Amino acid sequence: MATPSNLTVTTVSLSMADLGPLNPLPVVAAELDQPYTVGEGIPEELQASARYGLVPNVYPYLMQDGYSRDAQPREFPAVVLENSKLKATVLPSLGGRIWELLDKTTGKQLLHTHGAPQLANIALRKAWFAGGLEWNIGTRGHSPTSCDPLHTALVHTPDGKHILRMWEFERLREVVFQVDIWLPDDSEVLFAAVRIRNPNDHEVPMYWWSNAAIPETDKTRVIAPADEAFGSDYATDITRVRPTAHEGYDGTWLVNSPHAADFFFDIDPSERRWVVASDHDGDGLAMLSTGLLRGKKLFVWGQGQGGKRWQEWLSPGAGPYAEIQAGLAQTQFEHLVMPPGAAWSWVEAYGNGHLDADVSHGADWDAAVKHAGQRLEALKPHEELEAMLPAAINNADVPPSKMLLTGSGWGVVERSRRRRSGKAWIDESGTPFINESVTAEEEPWLGLLKGQPFDGAASFVAGADWEDLLEGQDGPEAAFHLATMRHARQDLAGAEEEYLKILKTKGVRRRTMALSYRGLGLALLAAAAEEEGLAELRTGVETDSTATALLVEAVTLAVRHGDPTMALDLADAGPRDGAGAGRLTFLKALALAREGHKDQAAAILRAGVEIPDLREGEDAIAELWEEVCPGEAVPPAYRFGMH
């Protein structure tokens, strides 16, 4: 079937580093931090949902930290949706992100977009890049699928829509999500219908936020229909705040915030929920949605050195940006209870708010809100948007007309797993998981489901039935995966038992032996047996000296747990280039400082250190500089603190 004229399948050229190989270390430690607590004035409903659904890690996913900052021109698959008023460009191979939304009537890009996105350690699996509009599912943070290809197809519906559909099986919550995007002729807004399906016979903690990066100028203001918000500044408790009079400034103006800040607008349930940006002309992105998508948020990096450094680190030369977002819960600290077998759907709409700058920028907040509400009602009336939901739900099961891209093979594995055990699964009519998507990453697990002997896998799975299957297998490979599953769900005693069994077995593969020493070491550290735990980590590195990820982790933990001598011994044997080399250089400087060799540490910092996978908000380089170079100003390149 021919592609409709308003949908173009093409490519986009971006200067971007390669994602690199997956980190082979199973994510078993309890490492997902929850840095903020709930302060005064927060409703009990919010407090309860902030306590619900927390996970220790993102197992069974593997981390994506094999990238560098060596950007090269690369071509990415793209789909363009265009009419007389808007042009949207979507990148299915990069998490399905809407990369551009051009208002053709004004010539303005409504999203922060650029030609050289830099990968950085911001997402749940580390790799992430700034810009566009992204889809976040699972738990607090940028999605596990941020940099992954999604299953992608064109869909022609009986009611005449030409839809770009993207979908995937999300492994942390074991749900299927899909995003249908379409742009009718002459429409002033782009539509996206989202559906999440829980095929499980138990409830699932659910999290979703649609996150749009918007250009930040000194005249940009963000408006939502609320006087108060739940705020966090990445350093203190979540508290109830007034964005227009926050810490002595009006935080609805993007350039007023001195540091990074979140404002989750407390919109009355009786109000239409929306958020809109307004630049010097009154133009800017408007985010509208049907009622299920309750939350609306503003995020700013702030005007401090750290915030400015982060923006240059992520978008070199592209100018500053902020984010407006829409989510299922009122804040991003919460999960909602998704019942067994439930399907949740909603429709989002994106376009230029076209506000009057004099009113939207005026001192009267109530007048600005009223005006914005009227303009957005004219842009897309609320009743019309709500009336689109039933058709969107029906169209979600219309089969694809043309497949464009395949995502992971984990949907195929999950279907096979559920069929084997007699469990319910989704109707795949609209979102087929095709056998051709299966790769070497998934094949060992499909083989296990078919009764084949298990001989190991570089990937990982989670769930009680997988553990039952592995318990019926002989050999160290099955024992190793049993150990990681127990470890990931924080059954430390059960994990130690399996790791020790492997380490006492003859003829175990070097990789499996090294990772078992590593797993035992992490379990001992978690039990506060620091000396014993570090000793096992050292043995793991010595067992497989080629595993850079194992080495970097061991050096990191040696410094953290007070053994700089071990850190220096291991770091000296590390690689001088490639993934992990920059972090190892910094860790060596840190270990030298801990041993009292501050001059040597200072020399390393002065020579220059760059850590491609520096964590969001990680200010360790600046802190070490202040320690070993007292009285000298921290170089701007080392300032990454968000507060």
XYZ file of C-alpha atoms in Angstrom:
643
model
C 0.000 0.000 0.000
C 1.341 3.448 -0.898
C 2.428 5.870 1.785
C -0.068 8.785 2.116
C 1.145 12.198 0.972
C 1.194 13.694 4.481
C 3.456 10.891 5.768
C 7.016 10.564 4.484
C 9.427 7.774 5.396
C 12.918 9.207 5.243
C 16.155 9.614 7.217
C 17.630 12.377 9.352
C 21.348 13.133 9.592
C 22.646 13.803 13.113
C 26.160 14.142 14.460
C 26.039 11.675 17.326
C 28.247 9.169 19.102
C 27.536 5.488 18.663
C 25.629 3.924 21.555
C 28.363 1.303 21.918
C 28.027 -2.156 23.439
C 25.751 -2.904 26.357
C 27.388 -3.099 29.766
C 27.569 -6.885 30.398
C 27.184 -6.604 34.191
C 23.734 -7.654 35.444
C 22.040 -4.793 37.293
C 21.561 -6.528 40.639
C 22.429 -3.936 43.292
C 19.826 -1.735 44.970
C 21.017 1.346 43.137
C 17.932 3.350 42.145
C 18.140 6.259 44.545
C 15.057 8.085 45.795
C 16.791 11.337 46.739
C 13.776 13.363 47.792
C 11.431 12.927 50.704
C 7.961 14.375 51.055
C 7.832 17.571 53.116
C 5.058 19.515 54.784
C 1.760 20.370 53.122
C 1.731 17.320 50.817
C -1.615 15.467 50.593
C -1.728 11.924 51.991
C -2.843 10.633 48.564
C 0.399 11.898 47.045
C 2.485 10.606 49.946
C 0.962 7.136 49.622
C 1.543 6.920 45.877
C 5.110 8.167 46.379
C 5.735 5.214 48.700
C 4.142 2.718 46.313
C 5.825 0.828 43.499
C 9.475 1.627 44.194
C 11.993 -0.738 42.602
C 15.610 -1.346 43.678
C 16.994 -1.364 40.118
C 16.064 -1.754 36.445
C 16.910 -5.463 36.170
C 16.546 -7.312 33.763
C 17.702 -4.447 31.532
C 21.433 -3.962 30.946
C 23.047 -0.538 31.166
C 23.863 1.481 28.045
C 27.165 3.159 28.933
C 29.463 2.077 26.130
C 29.284 5.442 24.358
C 31.926 8.152 24.085
C 31.661 11.836 23.186
C 33.146 11.219 19.761
C 30.281 12.371 17.573
C 30.169 11.365 13.919
C 27.587 12.087 11.188
C 25.012 9.292 11.166
C 21.732 8.624 9.397
C 18.665 7.687 11.433
C 15.310 6.405 10.153
C 12.660 9.105 10.371
C 8.989 9.623 9.603
C 7.705 13.100 8.747
C 4.052 14.042 9.260
C 3.184 17.292 7.481
C 0.211 19.444 6.581
C -0.249 23.116 5.695
C 0.373 24.256 9.276
C 2.750 21.815 11.002
C 5.681 19.539 10.224
C 6.623 16.834 12.734
C 9.688 14.613 12.484
C 9.775 11.369 14.477
C 12.821 9.138 15.161
C 11.548 5.554 15.705
C 15.034 4.110 16.283
C 15.704 6.537 19.147
C 12.850 5.709 21.481
C 10.196 6.997 19.076
C 11.016 10.591 19.921
C 9.242 13.468 18.170
C 12.424 15.301 17.230
C 10.980 18.373 15.534
C 7.633 20.165 15.551
C 7.736 23.102 13.158
C 4.956 25.697 13.094
C 4.955 26.508 9.396
C 2.876 29.661 9.857
C 5.578 31.328 12.003
C 8.655 29.306 11.013
C 9.306 28.464 14.677
C 10.486 25.148 16.059
C 8.245 24.450 19.040
C 10.673 21.845 20.417
C 14.316 22.207 21.391
C 16.058 20.389 18.562
C 19.549 20.425 17.097
C 21.941 18.562 14.844
C 24.453 17.206 17.365
C 22.793 15.519 20.378
C 25.277 14.176 22.911
C 24.658 10.935 24.765
C 24.897 11.347 28.534
C 24.106 9.504 31.761
C 20.607 10.823 32.451
C 18.244 7.875 31.853
C 17.396 4.775 33.865
C 19.850 2.827 31.694
C 22.248 5.792 31.559
C 22.225 6.679 27.841
C 19.978 9.626 26.986
C 20.055 12.743 24.824
C 18.359 16.128 25.084
C 15.747 17.501 22.726
C 12.395 16.724 21.169
C 9.453 15.048 22.857
C 9.985 11.653 24.486
C 7.868 8.921 26.081
C 8.808 7.764 29.596
C 7.434 4.598 31.172
C 8.384 2.277 34.025
C 9.575 4.260 37.003
C 10.922 7.681 37.881
C 13.497 8.728 35.297
C 13.942 8.726 31.554
C 12.634 5.503 30.068
C 14.566 2.232 29.626
C 13.647 2.562 25.938
C 15.027 6.126 25.549
C 17.681 5.096 23.012
C 16.154 1.861 21.707
C 14.357 1.260 18.403
C 10.620 0.706 18.758
C 8.477 -1.537 16.596
C 7.158 0.920 14.015
C 4.487 0.755 11.325
C 2.104 2.812 9.229
C -1.575 2.207 9.912
C -4.497 3.215 7.690
C -7.710 3.160 9.708
C -11.305 2.617 8.545
C -12.162 6.183 9.580
C -9.532 7.573 7.198
C -6.592 8.315 9.499
C -2.994 7.724 8.445
C -1.201 6.839 11.667
C 2.423 6.333 12.615
C 2.368 3.598 15.266
C 5.228 2.649 17.623
C 5.115 -0.015 20.332
C 7.228 -2.182 22.634
C 7.099 -4.632 25.533
C 8.402 -2.799 28.627
C 10.341 -5.346 30.697
C 10.490 -3.629 34.088
C 6.693 -3.553 34.536
C 5.900 -6.305 31.998
C 3.392 -4.201 30.066
C 2.919 -3.278 26.414
C 2.769 0.376 25.408
C 2.007 1.956 22.068
C 1.960 5.487 20.679
C -0.180 6.355 17.646
C 0.684 9.709 16.032
C -1.337 11.428 13.304
C -1.719 14.886 11.746
C -5.020 15.609 9.952
C -5.132 17.945 6.976
C -5.076 21.598 8.106
C -4.936 20.641 11.800
C -3.145 23.123 14.028
C -2.209 20.351 16.459
C -0.386 17.035 16.220
C -2.174 14.148 17.953
C -0.732 11.234 19.885
C -2.872 8.446 21.330
C -1.128 6.354 23.973
C -2.253 2.943 25.208
C -0.697 0.869 28.011
C -1.870 -2.704 28.558
C -1.229 -4.789 31.653
C -1.540 -8.458 30.643
C -0.703 -9.653 34.152
C -3.061 -11.273 36.661
C -1.776 -8.822 39.282
C -1.705 -5.064 39.643
C 1.278 -3.154 38.293
C 2.711 0.151 39.584
C 2.469 2.440 36.568
C 4.433 5.545 35.579
C 4.159 7.595 32.379
C 5.381 11.075 31.480
C 5.478 12.664 28.033
C 8.455 15.001 28.171
C 8.921 17.941 25.764
C 12.113 19.996 25.585
C 11.339 23.613 24.675
C 13.665 26.480 23.677
C 14.545 28.728 26.599
C 14.859 32.455 25.945
C 14.951 35.402 28.324
C 11.320 36.090 27.346
C 9.909 32.563 27.734
C 7.235 31.979 30.350
C 5.383 28.736 31.130
C 1.730 28.889 32.176
C -0.608 26.274 33.639
C -4.010 26.700 35.345
C -2.782 26.519 38.954
C -1.631 28.936 41.640
C 0.391 26.324 43.509
C 2.636 23.399 42.687
C 4.567 20.604 44.324
C 8.178 21.652 43.966
C 11.602 20.109 44.301
C 14.997 21.691 43.810
C 17.117 18.498 43.653
C 18.413 19.152 47.159
C 15.505 19.346 49.620
C 12.089 17.818 50.341
C 9.122 17.999 47.987
C 7.032 20.879 49.276
C 3.974 22.864 48.257
C 5.142 26.074 46.574
C 3.747 29.048 44.676
C 5.661 29.104 41.345
C 4.994 32.804 40.728
C 6.470 33.725 44.126
C 9.045 31.039 44.830
C 12.112 31.798 46.956
C 11.795 35.452 46.007
C 11.369 35.033 42.254
C 8.698 34.163 39.688
C 9.679 30.657 38.588
C 7.267 30.630 35.656
C 9.861 32.723 33.800
C 12.494 30.188 32.732
C 15.502 32.441 33.272
C 14.558 33.410 36.823
C 15.440 30.116 38.537
C 18.950 30.244 40.040
C 19.206 26.445 40.199
C 17.528 23.330 38.790
C 13.894 23.027 39.821
C 10.709 21.034 39.205
C 7.228 22.519 39.466
C 4.373 19.977 39.357
C 1.311 22.188 38.951
C -1.531 21.470 41.398
C -4.385 21.797 38.913
C -7.902 21.574 40.308
C -9.699 18.424 39.060
C -12.496 20.598 37.680
C -10.056 22.478 35.394
C -8.858 21.425 31.970
C -5.291 20.228 32.383
C -2.786 21.931 30.105
C 0.620 23.605 30.084
C 1.925 26.088 27.526
C 5.091 28.078 26.807
C 4.987 31.682 25.629
C 7.995 33.432 24.054
C 8.437 37.145 23.227
C 5.769 36.876 20.498
C 3.466 34.717 22.616
C 4.353 31.631 20.573
C 5.348 28.343 22.158
C 4.452 24.701 22.629
C 1.049 23.858 24.097
C 0.514 20.409 25.651
C -3.124 19.328 25.850
C -4.509 15.949 26.875
C -7.631 14.037 27.757
C -8.386 13.657 31.448
C -6.355 10.546 32.328
C -3.058 12.377 31.817
C -3.382 14.345 35.041
C 0.047 15.817 35.817
C 1.605 18.893 34.226
C 5.170 19.966 34.986
C 7.856 22.574 34.337
C 11.548 21.704 34.677
C 14.401 24.201 34.430
C 18.141 23.606 34.609
C 18.565 26.993 36.280
C 20.979 29.828 35.649
C 23.840 28.545 37.810
C 27.146 27.424 36.359
C 26.189 23.767 36.749
C 22.894 24.128 34.902
C 24.531 26.022 32.061
C 27.337 23.452 31.894
C 24.844 20.580 31.667
C 23.007 22.226 28.793
C 26.217 22.799 26.850
C 27.297 19.220 27.667
C 24.029 17.836 26.255
C 23.392 20.262 23.373
C 26.682 21.845 22.307
C 26.049 25.218 20.705
C 22.286 24.660 20.487
C 21.256 27.125 23.187
C 19.470 26.580 26.493
C 16.256 24.668 26.963
C 13.663 23.775 29.578
C 11.025 21.043 29.695
C 7.250 20.901 29.981
C 5.739 17.522 30.702
C 2.481 15.627 31.159
C 2.018 12.498 33.253
C -0.418 9.994 34.694
C 0.246 10.999 38.309
C 0.378 14.476 39.776
C 4.158 14.248 40.299
C 7.020 12.077 39.092
C 7.584 10.697 42.566
C 4.438 8.588 42.311
C 3.224 5.361 40.749
C -0.433 4.595 40.104
C -2.116 1.238 40.667
C -2.843 -0.360 37.282
C -5.296 -3.242 37.842
C -4.818 -6.745 36.393
C -5.719 -6.918 32.720
C -6.297 -3.161 32.489
C -5.810 -1.048 29.371
C -5.294 2.696 29.831
C -5.644 5.103 26.916
C -5.534 8.840 26.397
C -5.008 11.392 23.634
C -2.426 14.168 23.640
C -2.332 17.225 21.357
C 0.630 19.483 20.563
C 0.695 22.799 18.770
C 1.534 26.498 18.983
C -0.432 28.223 21.746
C -0.282 31.563 19.885
C -0.821 33.581 23.066
C -0.929 37.358 23.291
C 2.491 38.263 24.669
C 1.263 41.312 26.572
C -1.275 39.269 28.530
C 0.740 36.067 28.938
C 3.743 38.083 30.143
C 1.738 40.428 32.332
C 1.986 40.764 36.096
C -1.560 39.446 36.584
C -1.139 35.650 36.773
C -4.891 35.000 36.863
C -5.356 37.046 33.707
C -2.510 35.175 31.989
C -4.035 31.816 32.937
C -7.523 32.837 31.789
C -6.193 34.135 28.488
C -4.089 31.011 27.848
C -7.041 28.781 28.651
C -9.210 30.642 26.147
C -6.554 30.467 23.411
C -6.005 26.737 23.971
C -9.744 26.103 23.943
C -9.811 27.800 20.544
C -6.765 25.771 19.432
C -8.476 22.478 20.321
C -11.713 22.502 22.309
C -11.656 20.204 25.312
C -14.869 18.404 24.383
C -13.570 17.723 20.884
C -10.343 16.248 22.244
C -12.228 14.043 24.712
C -14.562 12.930 21.916
C -11.542 11.643 19.960
C -10.679 9.055 22.624
C -13.218 6.301 21.709
C -12.061 6.288 18.078
C -8.415 6.251 19.179
C -9.126 3.212 21.382
C -10.824 1.411 18.474
C -8.043 2.312 16.051
C -5.379 0.996 18.445
C -6.172 -2.562 17.306
C -6.249 -1.862 13.562
C -3.461 -4.023 12.051
C -0.417 -2.290 10.579
C -0.511 -1.583 6.873
C 3.258 -1.412 6.463
C 6.037 -2.336 8.899
C 8.917 0.159 8.974
C 11.161 -0.988 11.833
C 11.411 -3.779 14.371
C 12.119 -3.263 18.056
C 13.374 -5.896 20.470
C 12.498 -9.592 20.458
C 11.388 -9.538 24.098
C 7.720 -9.300 23.144
C 8.083 -12.621 21.301
C 9.761 -14.162 24.351
C 7.046 -12.862 26.669
C 4.278 -14.206 24.444
C 5.964 -17.614 24.410
C 6.495 -17.569 28.169
C 2.854 -16.789 28.869
C 1.512 -19.324 26.406
C 3.690 -22.024 27.945
C 2.332 -21.333 31.419
C -1.262 -20.710 30.334
C -1.218 -17.035 31.284
C -3.127 -14.269 29.540
C -1.478 -12.175 26.852
C -2.529 -9.195 24.797
C -4.365 -9.096 21.495
C -1.497 -8.442 19.084
C -3.691 -7.372 16.167
C -2.504 -3.777 16.259
C 0.903 -4.387 17.814
C 2.405 -7.594 16.394
C 5.627 -8.904 17.882
C 7.158 -10.638 14.892
C 9.528 -13.589 15.105
C 12.040 -11.779 12.890
C 12.730 -9.381 15.786
C 14.382 -12.161 17.819
C 18.178 -11.904 18.022
C 20.974 -13.726 19.837
C 19.999 -11.683 22.891
C 16.655 -13.477 23.220
C 17.315 -16.861 21.577
C 18.676 -18.721 24.651
C 15.511 -17.886 26.589
C 13.222 -19.034 23.792
C 15.226 -22.256 23.715
C 14.729 -22.747 27.454
C 10.976 -22.284 27.008
C 11.056 -25.021 24.350
C 12.778 -27.431 26.710
C 16.277 -27.121 25.282
C 19.290 -27.391 27.637
C 20.336 -23.969 28.909
C 23.951 -23.110 28.089
C 24.046 -19.493 29.232
C 23.011 -16.078 27.929
C 24.488 -12.584 27.822
C 21.024 -11.152 28.577
C 18.893 -11.539 31.699
C 15.271 -12.260 32.573
C 13.132 -11.910 35.678
C 10.170 -13.768 37.127
C 9.265 -16.759 39.270
C 8.555 -19.047 36.325
C 12.001 -18.344 34.865
C 13.523 -19.324 38.192
C 11.491 -22.538 38.192
C 12.744 -23.364 34.713
C 16.366 -22.734 35.648
C 16.084 -24.776 38.831
C 15.308 -27.737 36.575
C 18.589 -27.261 34.710
C 22.018 -28.566 35.620
C 25.252 -26.636 35.365
C 26.855 -23.371 36.430
C 25.202 -21.208 33.743
C 21.734 -21.909 35.084
C 22.991 -21.436 38.645
C 24.506 -18.080 37.700
C 21.251 -16.761 36.259
C 19.359 -18.031 39.291
C 21.813 -16.131 41.477
C 21.354 -12.884 39.545
C 17.555 -13.119 39.698
C 17.645 -13.594 43.453
C 20.227 -10.851 43.833
C 18.207 -8.403 41.723
C 15.146 -8.843 43.960
C 17.442 -8.436 47.000
C 17.386 -12.030 48.238
C 21.032 -11.690 49.243
C 21.240 -14.970 51.124
C 19.771 -16.920 48.209
C 22.101 -15.185 45.782
C 25.194 -15.886 47.906
C 24.248 -19.568 48.069
C 24.162 -19.848 44.272
C 27.315 -17.775 43.729
C 29.254 -19.958 46.172
C 27.978 -23.104 44.448
C 29.368 -21.826 41.128
C 32.726 -20.842 42.624
C 33.170 -24.383 43.960
C 32.444 -25.969 40.578
C 35.182 -27.143 38.201
C 35.362 -26.043 34.578
C 33.205 -22.918 34.838
C 33.611 -20.380 32.031
C 35.878 -17.477 32.861
C 33.136 -14.860 32.348
C 30.693 -16.724 34.572
C 33.315 -17.234 37.262
C 34.318 -13.551 37.211
C 30.710 -12.363 37.386
C 30.012 -14.764 40.236
C 32.909 -13.329 42.246
C 31.508 -9.910 41.421
C 27.985 -10.865 42.498
C 29.245 -12.349 45.758
C 31.285 -9.197 46.383
C 28.273 -6.928 45.839
C 26.125 -9.064 48.130
C 28.769 -8.895 50.874
C 29.084 -5.122 50.495
C 25.305 -4.797 50.788
C 25.562 -6.767 54.044
C 28.245 -4.329 55.310
C 31.049 -6.911 54.973
C 33.275 -4.384 53.211
C 36.685 -6.028 53.419
C 35.361 -9.405 52.294
C 33.245 -7.861 49.571
C 36.122 -5.855 48.077
C 38.323 -8.955 48.135
C 35.770 -10.855 46.041
C 35.536 -7.947 43.583
C 39.316 -7.916 43.196
C 39.298 -11.652 42.500
C 36.584 -11.127 39.899
C 38.715 -8.563 38.068
C 41.758 -10.832 38.244
C 39.692 -13.718 36.884
C 38.726 -11.769 33.761
C 41.155 -8.922 33.206
C 39.564 -8.101 29.823
C 36.265 -6.973 31.373
C 36.563 -3.177 31.545
C 33.120 -2.743 33.102
C 34.080 -5.127 35.912
C 37.276 -3.177 36.507
C 35.597 0.250 36.559
C 32.968 -0.944 39.016
C 35.573 -2.521 41.318
C 37.682 0.645 41.345
C 34.607 2.781 42.038
C 33.562 0.611 44.966
C 37.084 0.380 46.354
C 37.227 4.173 46.612
C 33.686 4.376 47.991
C 34.362 1.768 50.662
C 37.657 3.174 51.846
C 40.345 1.133 50.071
C 42.202 3.589 47.792
C 45.207 1.254 47.613
C 43.125 -1.417 45.927
C 41.630 1.233 43.635
C 45.089 2.395 42.525
C 46.352 -1.146 42.005
C 43.428 -1.952 39.731
C 43.238 1.415 37.948
C 46.867 1.177 36.855
C 45.994 -1.962 34.922
C 43.031 -0.334 33.222
C 42.675 0.784 29.581
C 43.951 4.180 28.491
C 41.179 4.756 25.953
C 37.684 3.551 25.130
C 34.638 3.268 27.368
C 35.469 3.732 31.012
C 38.920 5.256 30.497
C 37.849 8.772 31.493
C 36.131 7.575 34.651
C 39.140 5.425 35.565
C 41.409 8.461 35.208
C 39.205 10.429 37.578
C 38.967 7.529 40.026
C 42.744 7.289 40.061
C 42.954 10.984 40.977
C 40.357 10.459 43.696
C 42.221 7.453 45.120
C 45.501 9.402 45.105
C 43.837 12.180 47.073
C 42.504 9.684 49.599
C 46.033 8.346 50.081
C 47.327 11.859 50.700
C 48.946 12.409 47.281
C 47.036 15.572 46.513
C 49.697 17.022 44.209
C 49.475 13.984 41.946
C 45.688 14.145 41.988
C 45.801 17.849 41.115
C 48.137 17.144 38.213
C 45.638 14.685 36.731
C 42.789 17.183 37.004
C 44.865 19.995 35.530
C 45.781 17.780 32.578
C 42.069 17.353 31.874
C 39.474 14.727 32.752
C 36.344 13.952 30.767
C 33.798 11.348 31.907
C 31.327 10.556 29.098
C 28.911 8.811 31.488
C 28.961 11.497 34.179
C 25.726 11.145 36.160
C 23.162 13.942 36.188
C 23.955 16.170 39.151
C 27.277 14.434 39.823
C 29.653 17.154 41.013
C 32.522 14.905 42.077
C 35.134 16.455 39.768
C 34.488 19.972 41.093
C 34.537 18.690 44.676
C 37.883 16.963 44.153
C 39.303 20.100 42.495
C 38.332 22.195 45.517
C 40.026 19.618 47.748
C 43.329 19.248 45.877
C 43.587 22.735 44.339
C 42.522 24.927 47.282
C 42.069 28.584 46.464
C 41.873 27.974 42.717
C 38.590 28.530 40.928
C 36.954 25.363 39.639
C 37.210 25.314 35.823
C 33.787 25.775 34.193
C 34.217 22.422 32.410
C 34.143 20.697 35.806
C 31.010 22.367 37.202
C 28.049 20.003 36.965
C 26.286 20.627 40.288
C 22.561 21.260 39.853
C 22.104 23.301 43.020
